[in-house]
Amino acid sequence: MPDPIDIRQQALDILLIADPWDKAVATQALHQSVEQQGYGVSSAQLSPPAYPGRPEKPELVAPRDLPRRRNNRETGHATLIHAICHIEFNAINLALDAIARFADMPEAYYTDWLQVAYEESTHFEMLDAHLETMGFHYGDFPAHDGMWEMAQKTHHDPLHRMALVPRVLEARGLDVTPSMMKKLTSSGDHRAVEILEVILREEVGHVKVGTRWFNYLCEQRDLDPYLTFKE
């Protein structure tokens, strides 16, 4: 019988992969192996890098320097789909980083975030495949690095990470998704709407995961969850 997989070390190895499609496939393979083979969780202090593995494209620019995502004859609404695809790629990295970076959490924490990473990888693949039908791929338009900047600001403490990434950034995504779906429906892109319906349903679960572990850490530290989150 093979040795159990060290989820944290494997997550770090995948975090370092630069190619987005290879990263997605490796994430899904790890998820499947953990389900079939069993796993272990190292208590070692690993050293995730300041930046994850990522491709040379898309070009990362300040949010104010991004071109407005308006439909035009050349790109249609591909820039909007690309922006969502970029978010999902970053979300894979954020989930893997949450596994690798923070030691001494309960085992369920690591399997929860592996499930999140797996789902984010399928979101990325669906969106990129849809971009291909429009004649584009992930990397063809500029993007910003706001999600990873928040990851860097919360590297020091899992409580801060749980509060500010799933419970703020991902929750904001839930708020704006219905309006994006309405826009895409009006433009006739029913496949994009189907993809966003899947993403919306699964991202609700991701916010719940963040809330579960935020509340756990507050309990461990004898903190009031409401006041701590507000702070």
Coordinates of N, CA and C in Angstrom, one line a residue:
M1 N 0.9 -1.2 0.0 CA 0.0 0.0 0.0 C 0.9 1.2 0.0
P2 N 0.6 2.2 -0.9 CA 1.5 3.4 -0.9 C 1.4 4.2 0.3
D3 N 2.4 5.0 0.6 CA 2.4 5.9 1.8 C 1.4 7.0 1.6
P4 N 0.8 7.4 2.7 CA -0.2 8.5 2.6 C 0.5 9.8 2.0
I5 N -0.3 10.6 1.4 CA 0.2 11.8 0.8 C 0.3 12.9 1.8
D6 N 1.4 13.6 1.8 CA 1.5 14.8 2.7 C 0.8 16.0 1.9
I7 N -0.4 16.3 2.4 CA -1.2 17.3 1.7 C -0.5 18.6 1.6
R8 N 0.2 19.0 2.7 CA 0.8 20.4 2.7 C 2.0 20.5 1.8
Q9 N 2.8 19.5 1.7 CA 4.0 19.5 0.9 C 3.5 19.4 -0.6
Q10 N 2.6 18.6 -0.9 CA 2.0 18.5 -2.2 C 1.4 19.8 -2.7
A11 N 0.7 20.4 -1.8 CA 0.1 21.7 -2.2 C 1.1 22.7 -2.5
L12 N 2.2 22.7 -1.7 CA 3.3 23.7 -2.0 C 3.9 23.4 -3.3
D13 N 4.1 22.1 -3.6 CA 4.7 21.8 -4.9 C 3.9 22.3 -6.1
I14 N 2.5 22.1 -5.9 CA 1.6 22.6 -7.0 C 1.6 24.1 -7.1
L15 N 1.6 24.7 -5.9 CA 1.6 26.2 -5.9 C 2.8 26.8 -6.7
L16 N 3.9 26.1 -6.8 CA 5.0 26.5 -7.5 C 4.9 26.4 -9.0
I17 N 4.0 25.6 -9.5 CA 3.8 25.3 -10.9 C 3.4 26.6 -11.6
A18 N 4.1 27.0 -12.7 CA 3.8 28.3 -13.3 C 2.7 28.2 -14.4
D19 N 2.6 27.0 -15.1 CA 1.6 26.9 -16.1 C 0.3 26.7 -15.5
P20 N -0.7 27.5 -15.9 CA -2.0 27.5 -15.2 C -2.7 26.1 -15.5
W21 N -2.6 25.6 -16.7 CA -3.3 24.4 -17.1 C -2.7 23.2 -16.3
D22 N -1.4 23.2 -16.3 CA -0.7 22.1 -15.5 C -1.0 22.2 -14.0
K23 N -1.1 23.4 -13.5 CA -1.5 23.6 -12.1 C -2.9 23.0 -11.8
A24 N -3.8 23.3 -12.7 CA -5.2 22.8 -12.6 C -5.2 21.3 -12.6
V25 N -4.5 20.7 -13.5 CA -4.5 19.2 -13.6 C -3.9 18.6 -12.4
A26 N -2.8 19.2 -11.9 CA -2.1 18.7 -10.7 C -3.0 18.8 -9.5
T27 N -3.7 19.9 -9.4 CA -4.6 20.1 -8.3 C -5.7 19.0 -8.3
Q28 N -6.2 18.7 -9.4 CA -7.3 17.7 -9.5 C -6.7 16.3 -9.2
A29 N -5.5 16.1 -9.7 CA -4.8 14.8 -9.4 C -4.6 14.6 -7.9
L30 N -4.2 15.7 -7.2 CA -3.9 15.6 -5.8 C -5.3 15.3 -5.1
H31 N -6.3 16.0 -5.5 CA -7.6 15.7 -4.8 C -8.0 14.3 -5.0
Q32 N -7.9 13.7 -6.2 CA -8.2 12.4 -6.4 C -7.4 11.4 -5.6
S33 N -6.1 11.7 -5.6 CA -5.2 10.8 -4.8 C -5.5 10.8 -3.4
V34 N -5.8 11.9 -2.8 CA -6.1 12.0 -1.4 C -7.4 11.2 -1.1
E35 N -8.4 11.3 -2.0 CA -9.6 10.5 -1.8 C -9.3 9.0 -1.9
Q36 N -8.4 8.6 -2.8 CA -8.2 7.1 -3.1 C -7.2 6.5 -2.2
Q37 N -6.2 7.3 -1.8 CA -5.0 6.8 -1.2 C -4.8 7.1 0.3
G38 N -5.6 8.1 0.8 CA -5.4 8.6 2.1 C -4.3 9.7 2.2
Y39 N -4.1 10.3 3.3 CA -3.3 11.4 3.4 C -2.7 11.6 4.8
G40 N -1.7 12.4 4.9 CA -1.1 12.8 6.1 C -1.0 14.3 6.1
V41 N -0.8 14.9 7.2 CA -0.6 16.4 7.3 C 0.7 16.7 8.1
S42 N 1.7 17.2 7.4 CA 2.9 17.5 8.1 C 2.7 18.8 9.0
S43 N 3.4 18.7 10.2 CA 3.4 19.9 11.0 C 4.6 20.8 10.8
A44 N 5.4 20.5 9.8 CA 6.6 21.3 9.5 C 6.2 22.7 9.1
Q45 N 7.0 23.6 9.4 CA 6.9 25.0 8.9 C 7.4 25.1 7.5
L46 N 6.6 25.1 6.5 CA 7.0 25.2 5.1 C 7.2 26.6 4.8
S47 N 7.8 26.9 3.6 CA 8.1 28.2 3.2 C 7.6 28.6 1.8
P48 N 6.3 28.8 1.8 CA 5.7 29.2 0.5 C 6.4 30.5 0.0
P49 N 6.5 30.7 -1.3 CA 7.1 32.0 -1.8 C 6.2 33.1 -1.6
A50 N 6.8 34.3 -1.8 CA 6.0 35.5 -1.8 C 5.0 35.6 -2.9
Y51 N 5.4 35.0 -4.0 CA 4.5 34.9 -5.2 C 4.4 33.4 -5.6
P52 N 3.2 33.0 -6.1 CA 3.0 31.6 -6.5 C 3.6 31.5 -7.9
G53 N 3.7 30.3 -8.4 CA 4.1 30.0 -9.8 C 3.0 30.6 -10.6
R54 N 3.3 31.3 -11.6 CA 2.3 31.9 -12.5 C 3.0 32.2 -13.9
P55 N 2.2 32.3 -14.9 CA 2.7 32.5 -16.3 C 3.2 34.0 -16.5
E56 N 3.9 34.2 -17.6 CA 4.3 35.5 -17.9 C 3.1 36.4 -18.3
K57 N 2.1 35.8 -18.9 CA 0.9 36.4 -19.3 C -0.3 35.8 -18.5
P58 N -1.2 36.6 -18.0 CA -1.5 38.0 -18.4 C -0.5 39.0 -17.8
E59 N -0.3 40.1 -18.5 CA 0.4 41.3 -17.9 C -0.4 41.8 -16.7
L60 N 0.3 42.0 -15.6 CA -0.4 42.5 -14.4 C -0.2 44.0 -14.3
V61 N -1.2 44.7 -14.2 CA -1.2 46.2 -14.1 C -2.0 46.6 -12.9
A62 N -1.9 47.9 -12.6 CA -2.8 48.5 -11.5 C -4.2 48.5 -12.0
P63 N -5.2 48.2 -11.1 CA -6.6 48.2 -11.5 C -7.0 49.4 -12.3
R64 N -6.5 50.6 -12.0 CA -6.8 51.8 -12.7 C -6.3 51.8 -14.1
D65 N -5.3 51.0 -14.4 CA -4.8 50.9 -15.8 C -5.4 49.9 -16.7
L66 N -6.4 49.1 -16.1 CA -7.1 48.1 -16.9 C -8.0 48.8 -17.9
P67 N -8.1 48.4 -19.1 CA -9.1 48.9 -20.1 C -10.5 48.6 -19.6
R68 N -11.4 49.4 -19.9 CA -12.8 49.2 -19.5 C -13.3 47.9 -20.2
R69 N -14.0 47.1 -19.5 CA -14.5 45.8 -20.1 C -15.8 46.1 -20.8
R70 N -15.8 46.7 -21.9 CA -17.0 46.9 -22.7 C -16.9 46.1 -23.9
N71 N -18.1 45.7 -24.4 CA -18.2 44.9 -25.6 C -17.7 45.7 -26.8
N72 N -17.0 45.0 -27.7 CA -16.7 45.7 -29.0 C -16.6 44.6 -30.0
R73 N -16.5 45.0 -31.3 CA -16.6 44.1 -32.4 C -15.5 43.0 -32.3
E74 N -14.3 43.4 -31.8 CA -13.2 42.4 -31.9 C -13.2 41.4 -30.7
T75 N -13.6 41.9 -29.6 CA -13.5 41.0 -28.4 C -14.8 40.6 -27.8
G76 N -15.9 41.2 -28.2 CA -17.2 40.9 -27.6 C -17.1 41.1 -26.0
H77 N -17.5 40.1 -25.3 CA -17.4 40.2 -23.8 C -16.3 39.3 -23.3
A78 N -15.4 39.0 -24.2 CA -14.3 38.1 -23.8 C -13.4 38.6 -22.6
T79 N -13.3 40.0 -22.6 CA -12.5 40.6 -21.5 C -13.2 40.3 -20.1
L80 N -14.5 40.3 -20.1 CA -15.2 40.0 -18.8 C -14.9 38.5 -18.5
I81 N -15.1 37.6 -19.4 CA -14.8 36.2 -19.1 C -13.4 36.0 -18.7
H82 N -12.4 36.7 -19.3 CA -11.0 36.6 -19.0 C -10.8 37.1 -17.5
A83 N -11.4 38.2 -17.2 CA -11.3 38.7 -15.8 C -11.7 37.7 -14.8
I84 N -12.8 37.0 -15.0 CA -13.3 36.0 -14.1 C -12.4 34.8 -14.1
C85 N -11.9 34.4 -15.3 CA -10.9 33.3 -15.4 C -9.6 33.6 -14.5
H86 N -9.2 34.9 -14.6 CA -8.0 35.3 -13.8 C -8.3 35.2 -12.3
I87 N -9.5 35.5 -11.9 CA -9.9 35.4 -10.5 C -9.8 33.9 -10.1
E88 N -10.3 33.0 -10.9 CA -10.3 31.6 -10.6 C -8.9 31.0 -10.5
F89 N -8.0 31.5 -11.4 CA -6.6 31.0 -11.3 C -6.0 31.5 -10.0
N90 N -6.2 32.7 -9.6 CA -5.7 33.2 -8.3 C -6.3 32.4 -7.2
A91 N -7.6 32.1 -7.3 CA -8.3 31.3 -6.2 C -7.7 30.0 -6.0
I92 N -7.2 29.3 -7.1 CA -6.5 28.0 -7.0 C -5.2 28.3 -6.1
N93 N -4.5 29.3 -6.4 CA -3.2 29.6 -5.7 C -3.5 29.9 -4.2
L94 N -4.6 30.7 -4.0 CA -4.9 31.1 -2.6 C -5.3 29.9 -1.8
A95 N -6.0 28.9 -2.4 CA -6.4 27.7 -1.6 C -5.2 26.9 -1.3
L96 N -4.3 26.7 -2.3 CA -3.1 25.9 -2.1 C -2.2 26.6 -1.1
D97 N -2.1 27.9 -1.1 CA -1.3 28.6 -0.2 C -1.8 28.5 1.3
A98 N -3.2 28.5 1.4 CA -3.8 28.3 2.7 C -3.5 26.9 3.3
I99 N -3.3 25.9 2.4 CA -2.9 24.6 2.9 C -1.5 24.6 3.3
A100 N -0.6 25.1 2.4 CA 0.8 24.9 2.6 C 1.4 25.9 3.7
R101 N 0.8 27.0 3.8 CA 1.4 28.1 4.7 C 1.1 27.9 6.2
F102 N -0.1 27.4 6.5 CA -0.5 27.4 7.9 C -0.5 26.0 8.5
A103 N 0.4 25.8 9.4 CA 0.6 24.5 10.1 C -0.3 24.4 11.3
D104 N -0.4 23.2 11.8 CA -1.0 22.9 13.1 C -2.5 23.3 13.1
M105 N -3.2 23.1 12.0 CA -4.6 23.2 12.0 C -5.2 21.8 11.9
P106 N -6.5 21.6 12.3 CA -7.1 20.3 12.2 C -7.1 19.8 10.8
E107 N -7.1 18.4 10.7 CA -7.0 17.8 9.4 C -8.1 18.3 8.5
A108 N -9.3 18.5 9.0 CA -10.4 18.9 8.2 C -10.2 20.2 7.5
Y109 N -9.4 21.1 8.1 CA -9.0 22.4 7.5 C -8.3 22.1 6.1
Y110 N -7.4 21.2 6.1 CA -6.6 20.9 4.9 C -7.5 20.3 3.8
T111 N -8.3 19.3 4.2 CA -9.2 18.7 3.2 C -10.3 19.7 2.7
D112 N -10.7 20.6 3.6 CA -11.7 21.6 3.1 C -11.0 22.5 2.0
W113 N -9.8 22.9 2.3 CA -9.2 23.8 1.3 C -8.7 23.1 0.1
L114 N -8.4 21.8 0.2 CA -8.1 21.0 -1.0 C -9.4 20.9 -1.9
Q115 N -10.5 20.7 -1.3 CA -11.8 20.7 -2.0 C -12.0 22.0 -2.7
V116 N -11.7 23.1 -2.0 CA -11.9 24.5 -2.6 C -10.9 24.6 -3.8
A117 N -9.6 24.2 -3.6 CA -8.7 24.3 -4.7 C -9.1 23.5 -5.9
Y118 N -9.7 22.3 -5.7 CA -10.2 21.4 -6.8 C -11.3 22.1 -7.5
E119 N -12.2 22.7 -6.8 CA -13.4 23.3 -7.5 C -12.9 24.6 -8.2
E120 N -12.0 25.3 -7.7 CA -11.5 26.5 -8.4 C -10.8 26.1 -9.7
S121 N -10.1 25.0 -9.7 CA -9.4 24.5 -10.9 C -10.4 24.1 -12.0
T122 N -11.5 23.6 -11.6 CA -12.5 23.2 -12.6 C -13.2 24.5 -13.1
H123 N -13.4 25.5 -12.3 CA -13.9 26.8 -12.7 C -13.0 27.4 -13.8
F124 N -11.7 27.4 -13.5 CA -10.7 27.9 -14.4 C -10.7 27.2 -15.7
E125 N -10.8 25.9 -15.7 CA -10.8 25.2 -17.0 C -12.1 25.5 -17.8
M126 N -13.2 25.5 -17.1 CA -14.4 25.8 -17.8 C -14.4 27.2 -18.5
L127 N -13.9 28.2 -17.8 CA -13.9 29.5 -18.3 C -12.9 29.6 -19.4
D128 N -11.7 29.0 -19.3 CA -10.7 29.1 -20.4 C -11.2 28.4 -21.6
A129 N -11.9 27.2 -21.4 CA -12.5 26.5 -22.6 C -13.5 27.4 -23.3
H130 N -14.3 28.2 -22.5 CA -15.3 29.1 -23.1 C -14.6 30.2 -23.8
L131 N -13.5 30.7 -23.2 CA -12.7 31.8 -23.9 C -12.2 31.3 -25.3
E132 N -11.8 30.0 -25.3 CA -11.3 29.4 -26.6 C -12.4 29.5 -27.7
T133 N -13.6 29.3 -27.3 CA -14.7 29.4 -28.3 C -14.8 30.8 -28.9
M134 N -14.3 31.8 -28.2 CA -14.3 33.1 -28.7 C -13.1 33.5 -29.4
G135 N -12.1 32.6 -29.4 CA -10.8 32.9 -30.1 C -9.8 33.4 -29.2
F136 N -9.9 33.2 -27.9 CA -9.0 33.8 -26.9 C -8.6 32.7 -25.9
H137 N -7.6 33.0 -25.1 CA -7.1 32.1 -24.0 C -6.8 33.0 -22.8
Y138 N -6.7 32.3 -21.7 CA -6.2 33.0 -20.5 C -4.8 33.5 -20.7
G139 N -4.6 34.8 -20.4 CA -3.4 35.5 -20.7 C -3.4 36.5 -21.8
D140 N -4.5 36.5 -22.6 CA -4.6 37.3 -23.7 C -4.9 38.8 -23.4
F141 N -5.4 39.1 -22.2 CA -5.7 40.4 -21.8 C -5.0 40.8 -20.5
P142 N -4.7 42.0 -20.2 CA -4.1 42.4 -18.9 C -5.0 42.1 -17.8
A143 N -4.5 42.0 -16.6 CA -5.2 41.8 -15.4 C -4.5 42.5 -14.2
H144 N -5.2 42.4 -13.0 CA -4.5 43.1 -11.9 C -4.2 42.0 -10.8
D145 N -3.5 42.4 -9.8 CA -3.0 41.4 -8.8 C -3.6 41.6 -7.4
G146 N -4.8 42.2 -7.4 CA -5.4 42.5 -6.1 C -5.6 41.4 -5.2
M147 N -6.0 40.2 -5.7 CA -6.3 39.1 -4.8 C -5.0 38.6 -4.2
W148 N -3.9 38.5 -4.9 CA -2.7 38.1 -4.3 C -2.1 39.1 -3.4
E149 N -2.3 40.4 -3.6 CA -1.9 41.4 -2.7 C -2.6 41.2 -1.3
M150 N -3.8 40.8 -1.3 CA -4.5 40.5 -0.1 C -3.9 39.3 0.6
A151 N -3.5 38.3 -0.2 CA -2.9 37.1 0.3 C -1.6 37.5 1.0
Q152 N -0.8 38.4 0.4 CA 0.4 38.8 1.1 C 0.2 39.5 2.4
K153 N -0.9 40.3 2.4 CA -1.2 41.1 3.6 C -1.6 40.1 4.8
T154 N -2.0 38.9 4.4 CA -2.5 38.0 5.5 C -1.7 36.8 5.6
H155 N -0.4 36.8 5.1 CA 0.5 35.7 5.2 C 0.8 35.3 6.7
H156 N 0.7 36.3 7.6 CA 1.2 36.1 8.9 C 0.3 35.4 9.8
D157 N -1.0 35.3 9.4 CA -2.0 34.8 10.4 C -3.2 34.1 9.7
P158 N -3.5 32.9 10.0 CA -4.6 32.2 9.3 C -5.9 32.9 9.6
L159 N -6.1 33.5 10.8 CA -7.3 34.1 11.2 C -7.6 35.3 10.2
H160 N -6.5 36.1 10.0 CA -6.7 37.2 9.0 C -7.0 36.7 7.6
R161 N -6.3 35.6 7.2 CA -6.5 35.1 5.9 C -8.0 34.6 5.7
M162 N -8.5 33.9 6.7 CA -9.9 33.4 6.7 C -10.9 34.6 6.7
A163 N -10.6 35.6 7.4 CA -11.5 36.8 7.5 C -11.5 37.5 6.2
L164 N -10.4 37.7 5.6 CA -10.3 38.7 4.5 C -10.3 38.2 3.1
V165 N -10.0 36.9 2.9 CA -10.0 36.3 1.6 C -11.4 35.7 1.3
P166 N -11.7 34.6 1.9 CA -13.0 34.0 1.6 C -14.2 34.9 2.0
R167 N -14.1 35.5 3.2 CA -15.2 36.2 3.8 C -15.4 37.6 3.3
V168 N -14.4 38.2 2.6 CA -14.5 39.5 2.0 C -14.4 39.4 0.5
L169 N -13.2 39.0 0.0 CA -13.1 39.0 -1.5 C -14.0 38.1 -2.2
E170 N -14.1 36.8 -1.7 CA -15.0 35.8 -2.4 C -16.4 36.2 -2.2
A171 N -16.8 36.7 -1.0 CA -18.1 37.2 -0.7 C -18.5 38.3 -1.7
R172 N -17.6 39.2 -1.9 CA -17.9 40.3 -2.9 C -18.2 39.7 -4.3
G173 N -17.5 38.7 -4.6 CA -17.7 38.0 -5.9 C -19.1 37.5 -6.0
L174 N -19.6 37.0 -4.9 CA -21.0 36.5 -4.9 C -22.0 37.6 -5.1
D175 N -21.7 38.8 -4.6 CA -22.5 39.9 -4.7 C -22.7 40.4 -6.2
V176 N -21.6 40.3 -6.9 CA -21.6 40.9 -8.3 C -21.9 39.9 -9.3
T177 N -21.9 38.6 -9.0 CA -22.1 37.5 -10.0 C -23.5 37.6 -10.6
P178 N -24.6 37.8 -9.9 CA -25.9 37.9 -10.5 C -26.0 39.0 -11.6
S179 N -25.4 40.2 -11.3 CA -25.4 41.2 -12.4 C -24.6 40.8 -13.6
M180 N -23.5 40.1 -13.4 CA -22.8 39.6 -14.6 C -23.6 38.6 -15.4
M181 N -24.3 37.7 -14.7 CA -25.1 36.7 -15.3 C -26.2 37.4 -16.1
K182 N -26.8 38.5 -15.6 CA -27.8 39.2 -16.3 C -27.3 39.8 -17.6
K183 N -26.1 40.4 -17.5 CA -25.4 41.0 -18.6 C -25.1 40.0 -19.7
L184 N -24.6 38.8 -19.3 CA -24.3 37.8 -20.2 C -25.6 37.2 -20.9
T185 N -26.6 37.1 -20.1 CA -27.9 36.6 -20.6 C -28.4 37.5 -21.7
S186 N -28.3 38.8 -21.5 CA -28.8 39.8 -22.5 C -27.9 39.8 -23.7
S187 N -26.7 39.4 -23.6 CA -25.8 39.3 -24.8 C -25.9 37.9 -25.5
G188 N -26.7 37.0 -24.9 CA -27.0 35.7 -25.5 C -25.9 34.6 -25.2
D189 N -25.0 34.9 -24.3 CA -24.0 33.9 -24.0 C -24.5 33.0 -22.9
H190 N -25.3 32.0 -23.3 CA -25.9 31.1 -22.3 C -24.9 30.2 -21.7
R191 N -23.9 29.8 -22.4 CA -22.9 28.9 -21.8 C -22.2 29.6 -20.7
A192 N -21.8 30.9 -20.8 CA -21.2 31.6 -19.7 C -22.1 31.7 -18.5
V193 N -23.4 31.9 -18.7 CA -24.3 31.9 -17.6 C -24.3 30.6 -16.9
E194 N -24.3 29.5 -17.7 CA -24.3 28.1 -17.0 C -23.1 27.9 -16.2
I195 N -21.9 28.4 -16.7 CA -20.7 28.3 -15.9 C -20.8 29.1 -14.6
L196 N -21.3 30.3 -14.7 CA -21.4 31.2 -13.6 C -22.4 30.6 -12.6
E197 N -23.4 29.9 -13.0 CA -24.3 29.3 -12.1 C -23.6 28.2 -11.2
V198 N -22.7 27.5 -11.8 CA -21.9 26.5 -11.1 C -21.0 27.2 -10.1
I199 N -20.3 28.2 -10.6 CA -19.3 29.0 -9.8 C -20.0 29.6 -8.6
L200 N -21.2 30.2 -8.8 CA -21.9 30.9 -7.8 C -22.3 29.9 -6.7
R201 N -22.8 28.7 -7.1 CA -23.2 27.7 -6.1 C -22.0 27.2 -5.3
E202 N -20.9 27.0 -6.0 CA -19.7 26.4 -5.2 C -19.0 27.5 -4.4
E203 N -19.0 28.7 -4.9 CA -18.4 29.8 -4.1 C -19.1 30.1 -2.8
V204 N -20.4 29.9 -2.8 CA -21.1 30.0 -1.5 C -20.5 29.0 -0.5
G205 N -20.2 27.8 -1.0 CA -19.5 26.8 -0.1 C -18.1 27.3 0.3
H206 N -17.4 28.0 -0.5 CA -16.1 28.4 -0.2 C -16.1 29.5 0.9
V207 N -17.1 30.4 0.8 CA -17.3 31.4 1.9 C -17.6 30.7 3.2
K208 N -18.4 29.6 3.1 CA -18.8 28.9 4.4 C -17.5 28.2 5.0
V209 N -16.6 27.7 4.1 CA -15.4 27.1 4.6 C -14.6 28.2 5.3
G210 N -14.4 29.4 4.7 CA -13.7 30.5 5.4 C -14.3 30.8 6.7
T211 N -15.7 30.9 6.8 CA -16.4 31.2 8.0 C -16.2 30.2 9.1
R212 N -16.2 28.9 8.7 CA -16.0 27.8 9.6 C -14.6 27.9 10.3
W213 N -13.6 28.2 9.5 CA -12.3 28.2 10.1 C -12.0 29.5 10.8
F214 N -12.6 30.6 10.3 CA -12.5 31.9 11.1 C -13.1 31.7 12.5
N215 N -14.3 31.1 12.5 CA -14.9 30.9 13.8 C -14.1 30.0 14.7
Y216 N -13.6 29.0 14.1 CA -12.7 28.0 14.9 C -11.5 28.8 15.5
L217 N -10.9 29.6 14.7 CA -9.7 30.3 15.2 C -10.1 31.3 16.3
C218 N -11.2 32.0 16.1 CA -11.7 32.9 17.1 C -12.0 32.1 18.5
E219 N -12.6 31.0 18.3 CA -12.8 30.2 19.5 C -11.6 29.8 20.2
Q220 N -10.6 29.3 19.4 CA -9.3 28.9 20.0 C -8.6 30.1 20.7
R221 N -8.8 31.3 20.3 CA -8.1 32.5 20.8 C -9.0 33.2 21.8
D222 N -10.2 32.7 22.1 CA -11.1 33.3 23.0 C -11.5 34.8 22.5
L223 N -11.8 34.9 21.2 CA -12.2 36.1 20.6 C -13.6 36.1 20.2
D224 N -14.2 37.3 20.2 CA -15.6 37.4 19.7 C -15.6 37.5 18.2
P225 N -16.2 36.5 17.5 CA -16.1 36.5 16.0 C -16.6 37.8 15.4
Y226 N -17.8 38.3 15.9 CA -18.3 39.5 15.2 C -17.4 40.7 15.4
L227 N -16.9 41.0 16.6 CA -16.0 42.1 16.9 C -14.7 42.0 16.1
T228 N -14.2 40.7 16.1 CA -12.9 40.5 15.5 C -13.0 40.7 14.0
F229 N -14.1 40.2 13.4 CA -14.3 40.4 11.9 C -14.4 41.9 11.6
K230 N -15.2 42.6 12.4 CA -15.4 44.1 12.2 C -14.1 44.8 12.3
E231 N -13.2 44.4 13.3 CA -11.9 45.0 13.4 C -11.0 44.8 12.2

